[in-house]
Short mmCIF file of C-alpha atoms and ligand atoms in Angstrom, two decimals:
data_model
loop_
_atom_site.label_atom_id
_atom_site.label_comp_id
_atom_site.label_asym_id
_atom_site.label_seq_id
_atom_site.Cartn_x
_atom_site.Cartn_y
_atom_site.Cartn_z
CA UNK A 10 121.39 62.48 124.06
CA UNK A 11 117.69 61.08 123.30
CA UNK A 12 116.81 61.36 119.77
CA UNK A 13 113.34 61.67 119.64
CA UNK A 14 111.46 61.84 116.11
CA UNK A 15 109.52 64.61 115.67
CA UNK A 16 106.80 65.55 113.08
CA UNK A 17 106.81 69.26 112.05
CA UNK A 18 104.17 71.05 110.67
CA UNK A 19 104.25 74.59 109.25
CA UNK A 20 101.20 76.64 107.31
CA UNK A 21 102.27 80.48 108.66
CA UNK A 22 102.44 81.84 104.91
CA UNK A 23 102.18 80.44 101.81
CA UNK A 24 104.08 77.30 102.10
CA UNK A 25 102.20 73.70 103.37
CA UNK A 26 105.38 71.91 104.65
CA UNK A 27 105.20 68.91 107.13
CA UNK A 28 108.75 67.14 108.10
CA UNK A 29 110.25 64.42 110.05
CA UNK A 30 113.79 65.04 111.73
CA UNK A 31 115.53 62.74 114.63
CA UNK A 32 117.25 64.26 117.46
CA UNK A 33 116.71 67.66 115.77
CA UNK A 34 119.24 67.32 113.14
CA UNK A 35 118.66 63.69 111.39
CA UNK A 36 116.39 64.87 108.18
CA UNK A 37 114.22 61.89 107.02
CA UNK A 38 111.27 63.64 104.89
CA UNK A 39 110.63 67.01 104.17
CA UNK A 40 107.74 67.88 101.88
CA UNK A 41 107.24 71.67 101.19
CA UNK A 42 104.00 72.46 99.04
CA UNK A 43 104.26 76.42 97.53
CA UNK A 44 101.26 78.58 96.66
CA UNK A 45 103.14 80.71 94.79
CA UNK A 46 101.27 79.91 91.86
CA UNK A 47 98.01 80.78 93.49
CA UNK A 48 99.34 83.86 94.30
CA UNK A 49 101.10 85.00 91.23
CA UNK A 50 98.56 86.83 89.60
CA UNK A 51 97.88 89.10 92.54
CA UNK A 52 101.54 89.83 93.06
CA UNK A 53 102.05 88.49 96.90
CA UNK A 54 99.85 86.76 99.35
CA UNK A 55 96.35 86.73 99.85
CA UNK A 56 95.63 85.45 102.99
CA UNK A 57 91.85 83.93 101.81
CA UNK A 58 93.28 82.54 99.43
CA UNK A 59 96.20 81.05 101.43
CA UNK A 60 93.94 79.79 104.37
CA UNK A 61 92.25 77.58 101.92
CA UNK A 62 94.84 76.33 99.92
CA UNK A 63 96.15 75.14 103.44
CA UNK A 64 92.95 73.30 104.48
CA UNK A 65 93.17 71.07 101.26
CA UNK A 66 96.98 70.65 101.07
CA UNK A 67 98.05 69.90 104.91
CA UNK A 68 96.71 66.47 105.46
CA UNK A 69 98.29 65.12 101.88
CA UNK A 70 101.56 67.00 102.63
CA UNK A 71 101.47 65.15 106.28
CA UNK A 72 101.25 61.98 104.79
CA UNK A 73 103.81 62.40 101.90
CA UNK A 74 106.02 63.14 104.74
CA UNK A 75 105.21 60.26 106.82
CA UNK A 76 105.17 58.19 103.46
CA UNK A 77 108.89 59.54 102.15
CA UNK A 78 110.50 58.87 105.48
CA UNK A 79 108.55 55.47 105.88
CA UNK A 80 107.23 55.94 109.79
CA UNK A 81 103.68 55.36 110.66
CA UNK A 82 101.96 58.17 113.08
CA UNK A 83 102.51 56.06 116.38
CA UNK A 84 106.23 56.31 116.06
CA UNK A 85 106.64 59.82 116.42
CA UNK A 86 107.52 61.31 119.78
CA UNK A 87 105.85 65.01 119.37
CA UNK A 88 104.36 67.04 116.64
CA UNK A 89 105.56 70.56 116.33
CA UNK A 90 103.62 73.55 114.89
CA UNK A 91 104.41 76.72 114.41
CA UNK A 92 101.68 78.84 115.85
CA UNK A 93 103.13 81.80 116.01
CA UNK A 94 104.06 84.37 114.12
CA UNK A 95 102.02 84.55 110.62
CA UNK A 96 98.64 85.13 108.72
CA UNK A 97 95.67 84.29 111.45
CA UNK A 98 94.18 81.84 109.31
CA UNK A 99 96.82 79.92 107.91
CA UNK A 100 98.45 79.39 111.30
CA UNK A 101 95.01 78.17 112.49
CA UNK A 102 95.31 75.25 109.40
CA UNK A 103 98.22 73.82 110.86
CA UNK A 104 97.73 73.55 114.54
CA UNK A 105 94.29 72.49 114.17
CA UNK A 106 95.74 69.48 112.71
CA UNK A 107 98.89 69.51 114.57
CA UNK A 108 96.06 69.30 117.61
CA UNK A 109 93.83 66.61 116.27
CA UNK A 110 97.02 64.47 115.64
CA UNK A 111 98.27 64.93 119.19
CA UNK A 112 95.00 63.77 120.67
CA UNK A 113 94.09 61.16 118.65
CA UNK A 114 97.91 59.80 119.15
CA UNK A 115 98.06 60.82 122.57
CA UNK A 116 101.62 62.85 121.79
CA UNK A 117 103.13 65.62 122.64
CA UNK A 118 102.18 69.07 121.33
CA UNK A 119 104.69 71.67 120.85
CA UNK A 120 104.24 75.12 119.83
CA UNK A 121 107.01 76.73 117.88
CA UNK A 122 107.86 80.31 116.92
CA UNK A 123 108.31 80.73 113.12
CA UNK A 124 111.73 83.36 113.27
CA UNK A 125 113.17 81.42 116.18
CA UNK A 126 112.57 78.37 113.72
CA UNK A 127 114.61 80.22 110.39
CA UNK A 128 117.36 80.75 112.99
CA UNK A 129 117.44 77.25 114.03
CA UNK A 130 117.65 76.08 110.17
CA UNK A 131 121.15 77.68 110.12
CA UNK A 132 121.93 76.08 113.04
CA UNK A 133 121.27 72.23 112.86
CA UNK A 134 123.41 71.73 109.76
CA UNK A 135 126.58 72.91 110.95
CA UNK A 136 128.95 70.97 113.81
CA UNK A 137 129.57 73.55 115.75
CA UNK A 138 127.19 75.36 117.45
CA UNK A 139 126.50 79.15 115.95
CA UNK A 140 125.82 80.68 119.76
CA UNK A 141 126.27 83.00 120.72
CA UNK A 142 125.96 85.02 117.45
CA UNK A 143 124.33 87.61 115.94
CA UNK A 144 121.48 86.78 113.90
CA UNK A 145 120.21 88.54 110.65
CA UNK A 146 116.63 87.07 109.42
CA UNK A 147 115.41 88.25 106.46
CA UNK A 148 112.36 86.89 104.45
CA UNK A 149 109.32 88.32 102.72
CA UNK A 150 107.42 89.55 106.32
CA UNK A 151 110.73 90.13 108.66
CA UNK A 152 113.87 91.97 108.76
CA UNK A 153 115.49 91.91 112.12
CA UNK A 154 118.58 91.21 113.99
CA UNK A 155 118.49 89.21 117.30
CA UNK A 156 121.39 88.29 119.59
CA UNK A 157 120.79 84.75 120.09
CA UNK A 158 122.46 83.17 123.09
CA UNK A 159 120.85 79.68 122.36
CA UNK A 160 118.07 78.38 119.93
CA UNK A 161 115.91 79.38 122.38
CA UNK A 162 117.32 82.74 123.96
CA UNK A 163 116.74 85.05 121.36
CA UNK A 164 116.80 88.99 121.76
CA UNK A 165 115.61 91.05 119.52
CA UNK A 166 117.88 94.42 119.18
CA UNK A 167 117.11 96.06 115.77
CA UNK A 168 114.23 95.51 112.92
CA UNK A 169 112.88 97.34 109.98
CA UNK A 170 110.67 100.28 110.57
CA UNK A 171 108.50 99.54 107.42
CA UNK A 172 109.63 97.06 104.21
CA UNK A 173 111.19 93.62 104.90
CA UNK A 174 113.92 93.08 102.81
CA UNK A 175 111.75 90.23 100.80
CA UNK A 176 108.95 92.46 100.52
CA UNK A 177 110.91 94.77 98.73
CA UNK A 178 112.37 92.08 96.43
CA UNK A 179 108.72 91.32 95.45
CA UNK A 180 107.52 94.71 94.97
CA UNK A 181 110.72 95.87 92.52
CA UNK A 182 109.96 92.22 90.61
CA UNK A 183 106.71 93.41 90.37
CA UNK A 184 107.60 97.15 89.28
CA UNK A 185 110.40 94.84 86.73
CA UNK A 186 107.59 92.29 85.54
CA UNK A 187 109.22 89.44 87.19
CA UNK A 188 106.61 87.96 89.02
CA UNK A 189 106.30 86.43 92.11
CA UNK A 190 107.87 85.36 94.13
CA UNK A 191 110.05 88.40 93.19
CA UNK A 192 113.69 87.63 94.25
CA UNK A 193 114.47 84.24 92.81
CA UNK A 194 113.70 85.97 89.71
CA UNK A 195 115.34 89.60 90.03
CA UNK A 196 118.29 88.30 91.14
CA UNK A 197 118.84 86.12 88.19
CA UNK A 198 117.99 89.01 86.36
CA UNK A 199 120.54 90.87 88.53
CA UNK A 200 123.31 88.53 87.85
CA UNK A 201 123.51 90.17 84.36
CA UNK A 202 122.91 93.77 85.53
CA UNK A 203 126.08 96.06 86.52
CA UNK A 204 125.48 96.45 90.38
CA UNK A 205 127.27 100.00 90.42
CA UNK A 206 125.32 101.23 87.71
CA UNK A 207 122.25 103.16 89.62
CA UNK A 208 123.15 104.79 92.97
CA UNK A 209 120.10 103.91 94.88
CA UNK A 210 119.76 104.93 98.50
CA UNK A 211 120.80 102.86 101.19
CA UNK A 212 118.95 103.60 104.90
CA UNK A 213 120.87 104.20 107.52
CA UNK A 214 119.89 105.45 111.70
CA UNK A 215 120.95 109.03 111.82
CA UNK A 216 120.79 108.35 115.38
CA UNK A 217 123.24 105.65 115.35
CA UNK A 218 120.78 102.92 116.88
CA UNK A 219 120.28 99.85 114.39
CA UNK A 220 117.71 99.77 112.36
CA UNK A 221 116.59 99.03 108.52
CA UNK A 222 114.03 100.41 106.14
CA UNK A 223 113.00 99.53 102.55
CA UNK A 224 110.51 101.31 101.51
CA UNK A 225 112.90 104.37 100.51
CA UNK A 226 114.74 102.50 98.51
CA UNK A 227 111.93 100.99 97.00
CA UNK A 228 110.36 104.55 96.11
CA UNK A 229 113.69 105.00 94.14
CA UNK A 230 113.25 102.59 91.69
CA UNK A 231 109.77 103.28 91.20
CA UNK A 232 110.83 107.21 90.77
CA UNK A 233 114.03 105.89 88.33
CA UNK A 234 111.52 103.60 86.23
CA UNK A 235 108.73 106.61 85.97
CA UNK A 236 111.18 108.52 85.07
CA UNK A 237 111.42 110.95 88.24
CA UNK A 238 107.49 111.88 87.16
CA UNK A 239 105.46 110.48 90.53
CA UNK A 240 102.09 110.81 88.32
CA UNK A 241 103.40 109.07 85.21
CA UNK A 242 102.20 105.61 84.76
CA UNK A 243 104.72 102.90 85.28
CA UNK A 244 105.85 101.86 81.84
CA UNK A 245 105.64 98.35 80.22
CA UNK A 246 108.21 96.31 82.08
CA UNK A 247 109.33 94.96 78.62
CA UNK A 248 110.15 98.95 77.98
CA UNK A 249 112.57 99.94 80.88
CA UNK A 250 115.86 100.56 79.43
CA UNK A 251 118.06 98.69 81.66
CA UNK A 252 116.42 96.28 83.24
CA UNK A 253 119.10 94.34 84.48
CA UNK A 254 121.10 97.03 85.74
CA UNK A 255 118.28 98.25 87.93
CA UNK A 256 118.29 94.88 89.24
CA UNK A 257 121.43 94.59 90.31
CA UNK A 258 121.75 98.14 91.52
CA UNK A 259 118.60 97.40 93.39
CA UNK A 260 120.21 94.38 95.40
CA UNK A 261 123.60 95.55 95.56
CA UNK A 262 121.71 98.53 97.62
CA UNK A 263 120.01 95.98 99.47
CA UNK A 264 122.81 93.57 100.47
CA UNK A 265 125.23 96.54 101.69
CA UNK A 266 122.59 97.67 103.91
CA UNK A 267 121.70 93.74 105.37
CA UNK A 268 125.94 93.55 105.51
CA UNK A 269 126.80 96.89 107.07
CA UNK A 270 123.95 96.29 109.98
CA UNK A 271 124.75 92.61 110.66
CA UNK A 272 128.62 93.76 110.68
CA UNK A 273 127.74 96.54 113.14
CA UNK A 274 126.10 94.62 115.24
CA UNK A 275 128.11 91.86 115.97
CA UNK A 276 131.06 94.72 116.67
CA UNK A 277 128.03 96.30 118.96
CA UNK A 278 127.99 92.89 120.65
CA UNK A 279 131.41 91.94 120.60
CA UNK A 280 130.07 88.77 118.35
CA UNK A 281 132.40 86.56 116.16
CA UNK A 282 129.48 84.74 114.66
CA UNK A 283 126.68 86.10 112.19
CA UNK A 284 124.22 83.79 111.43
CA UNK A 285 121.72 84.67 108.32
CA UNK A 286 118.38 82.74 107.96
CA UNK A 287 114.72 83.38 106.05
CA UNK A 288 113.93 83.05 102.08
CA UNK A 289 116.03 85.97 101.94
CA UNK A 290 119.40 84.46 102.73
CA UNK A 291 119.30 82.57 99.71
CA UNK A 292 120.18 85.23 97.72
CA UNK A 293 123.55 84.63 96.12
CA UNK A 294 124.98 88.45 96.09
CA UNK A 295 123.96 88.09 99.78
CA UNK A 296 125.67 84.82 100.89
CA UNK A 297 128.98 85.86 99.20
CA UNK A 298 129.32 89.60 100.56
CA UNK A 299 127.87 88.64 104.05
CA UNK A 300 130.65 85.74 103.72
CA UNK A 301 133.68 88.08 102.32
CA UNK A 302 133.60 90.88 104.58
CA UNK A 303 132.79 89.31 107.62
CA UNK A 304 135.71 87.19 106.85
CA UNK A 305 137.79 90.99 106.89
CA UNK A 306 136.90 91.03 109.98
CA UNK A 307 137.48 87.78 111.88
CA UNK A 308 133.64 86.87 112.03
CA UNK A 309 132.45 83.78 110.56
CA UNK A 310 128.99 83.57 108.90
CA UNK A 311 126.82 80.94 108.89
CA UNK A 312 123.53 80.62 106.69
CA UNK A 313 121.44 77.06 106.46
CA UNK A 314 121.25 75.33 102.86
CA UNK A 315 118.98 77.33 100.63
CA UNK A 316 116.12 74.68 100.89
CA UNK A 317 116.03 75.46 104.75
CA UNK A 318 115.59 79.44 103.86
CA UNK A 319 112.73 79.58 102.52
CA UNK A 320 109.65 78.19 105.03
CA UNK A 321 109.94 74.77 105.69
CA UNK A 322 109.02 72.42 108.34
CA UNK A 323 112.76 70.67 109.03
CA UNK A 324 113.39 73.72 110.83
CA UNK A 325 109.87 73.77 112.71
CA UNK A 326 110.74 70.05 113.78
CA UNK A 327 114.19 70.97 114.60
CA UNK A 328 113.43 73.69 116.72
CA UNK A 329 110.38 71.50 118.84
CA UNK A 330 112.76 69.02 119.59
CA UNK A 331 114.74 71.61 121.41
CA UNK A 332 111.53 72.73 123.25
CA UNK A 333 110.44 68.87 124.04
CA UNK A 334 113.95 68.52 125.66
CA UNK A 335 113.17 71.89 128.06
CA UNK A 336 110.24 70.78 128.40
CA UNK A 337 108.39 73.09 126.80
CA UNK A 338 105.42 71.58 125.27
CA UNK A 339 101.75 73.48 124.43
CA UNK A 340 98.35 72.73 125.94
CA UNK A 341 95.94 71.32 123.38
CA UNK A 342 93.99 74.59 124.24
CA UNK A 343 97.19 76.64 122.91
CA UNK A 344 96.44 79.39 120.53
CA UNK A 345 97.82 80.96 117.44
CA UNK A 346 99.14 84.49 117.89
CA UNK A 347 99.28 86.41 114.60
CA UNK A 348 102.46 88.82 115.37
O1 KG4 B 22 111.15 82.79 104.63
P1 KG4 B 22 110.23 82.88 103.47
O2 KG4 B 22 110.02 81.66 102.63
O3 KG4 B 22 108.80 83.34 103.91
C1 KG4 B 22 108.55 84.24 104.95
O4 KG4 B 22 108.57 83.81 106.14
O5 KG4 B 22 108.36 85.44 104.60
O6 KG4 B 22 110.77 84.09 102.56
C2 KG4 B 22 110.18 84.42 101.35
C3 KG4 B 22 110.86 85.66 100.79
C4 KG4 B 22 110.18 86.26 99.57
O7 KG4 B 22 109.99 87.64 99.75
C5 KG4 B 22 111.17 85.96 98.44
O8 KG4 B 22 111.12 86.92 97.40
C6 KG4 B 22 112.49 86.00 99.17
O9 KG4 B 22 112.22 85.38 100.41
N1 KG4 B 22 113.55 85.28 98.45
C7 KG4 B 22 114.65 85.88 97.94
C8 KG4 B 22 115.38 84.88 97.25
N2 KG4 B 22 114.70 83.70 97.39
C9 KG4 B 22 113.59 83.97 98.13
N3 KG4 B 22 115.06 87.16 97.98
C10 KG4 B 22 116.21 87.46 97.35
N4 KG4 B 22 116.96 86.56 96.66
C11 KG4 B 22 116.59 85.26 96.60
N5 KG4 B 22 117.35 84.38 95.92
ZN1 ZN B 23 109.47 82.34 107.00
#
């Protein structure tokens, strides 16, 4: 099978990331540059603020890439971008460049779409192929399962009707004083909390269909911290009792709901592979339960390394190979499609 090298570029959030992988597994560079420090102080993303901090980071993090895995611009065989989904403006960062590059080199363009990318991440560092499977992806802006036949047949069957699972990470770390980005740091706090403390709601279809929502859950802890009073100011973070056991609670509520729909799914589907991807799936509690009681049941579950979680281009340069093979590349007049 050819092994092309492929350059991968991805600016759909808040992370610059540029990467070079052979035959869409061989990693040679990866260079991820976070704003999360930009966008700390306003407690998640601000896409102004993220647009710019892509125009001044992209070109450096390209090079560090090319630099780190010592290859020079004609050697590559495509550049990949992710133009779809993500903020407007960031997207437009990357395949502007991801454009110039292509012309000026007179390479291949490929266009590649950022969830079908997280699922690919899990995918490219295991031997065995993961298809078909069931796949959960969970980060900051999605929380949806797909049935994926192949890296690039996936079907959509069940997503969140409001919260993604990483958005509500960020808002209880906020509500917690944690920061951002919120669930690095609540579930370290978690991991000294009693997960069975607080019974907070978990969301389940009373019609039966699949489905997830957060922002219920979310509510709850705000209520539990207020002290059931809606029009009582949140108090100091430093002053809710039990910090840590609101934490766990909190995720413990989370990660039975993200198990229990996965699990019902791949019955739904007759699947004997989940496969977990997005910044989400590096959550420990996650990982472990996902891993334990799909195990009950015969179903193996496969997540990618938790540097390929989070955004990253590795998985954008992965996934492009696969669409250079079908032949799937992108005009230099493609587009970038927000949602
Ligand atoms: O995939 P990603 O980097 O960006 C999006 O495409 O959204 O995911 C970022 C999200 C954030 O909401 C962050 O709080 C969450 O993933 N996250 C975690 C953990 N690490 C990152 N959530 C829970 N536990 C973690 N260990
Ligand atoms: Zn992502």
């Amino acid at each position: 099978m050819a092994a092309e090298l492929i350059l991968g570029i991805e600016s759909s959030c808040d992370e610059t990331a540029a990467a070079l992988v052979r035959g869409g597994r061989e990693v040679l560079s990866s260079v991820v540059h976070s704003q999360a420090a930009e966008h700390a102080r306003w407690g998640g993303v601000v896409p102004e603020v993220a647009g710019r901090s892509h125009l001044r980071k992209l070109l450096p993090v390209v090079d560090a890439a090319l630099e780190a895995a010592d290859v020079d611009l004609d050697e590559i065989d495509a550049i990949a971008v992710t133009n779809r989904p993500g903020l407007i403006g960031s997207l437009l960062v990357g395949l502007s460049a991801a454009k110039s590059l292509a012309w000026v080199k007179q390479k291949p363009l490929v266009g590649v779409h950022h969830i079908e990318a997280h699922v690919y991440a899990a995918a490219m560092e295991h031997d065995s192929a993961p298809w078909p499977c069931v796949a959960l992806v969970v980060s900051g802006g999605h929380t949806a399962l797909y049935r994926a036949k192949s890296p690039l047949l996936l079907e959509r069957i069940a997503s969140t009707r409001d919260d993604a699972a990483g958005e509500a990470f960020d808002k209880v770390s906020h509500i917690l004083g944690l920061g951002y980005p919120g669930g690095p740091a609540l579930s370290r706090m978690a991991e000294r909390g009693d997960p069975r403390r607080f019974a907070f709601p978990r969301f389940r279809p009373k019609d039966g269909s699949l489905g997830f929502s957060f922002s219920g859950l979310k509510t709850a802890v705000l209520y539990h911290v207020r002290g059931q009073d809606a029009a009582r100011a949140t108090p100091n973070p430093e002053e809710i009792p039990d910090r840590e056991h609101v934490a766990a609670s909190f995720e413990q509520a989370v990660v039975d709901v993200l198990v229990d729909e996965t699990l019902r799914a791949a019955r739904r589907e007759r699947l004997r592979t989940v496969l977990v991807a997005g910044g989400v799936a590096c959550n420990r509690r996650l990982r472990l339960e996902m891993t334990r009681r799909a195990a009950d049941e015969g179903v193996t579950a496969v997540f990618p390394s938790p540097a390929y979680c989070t955004d990253n281009a590795v998985m954008i340069a992965g996934l492009g190979w696969e669409l250079l093979r079908a032949g799937r590349t992108a005009e230099l007049s493609a587009d970038a499609t927000p949602s």
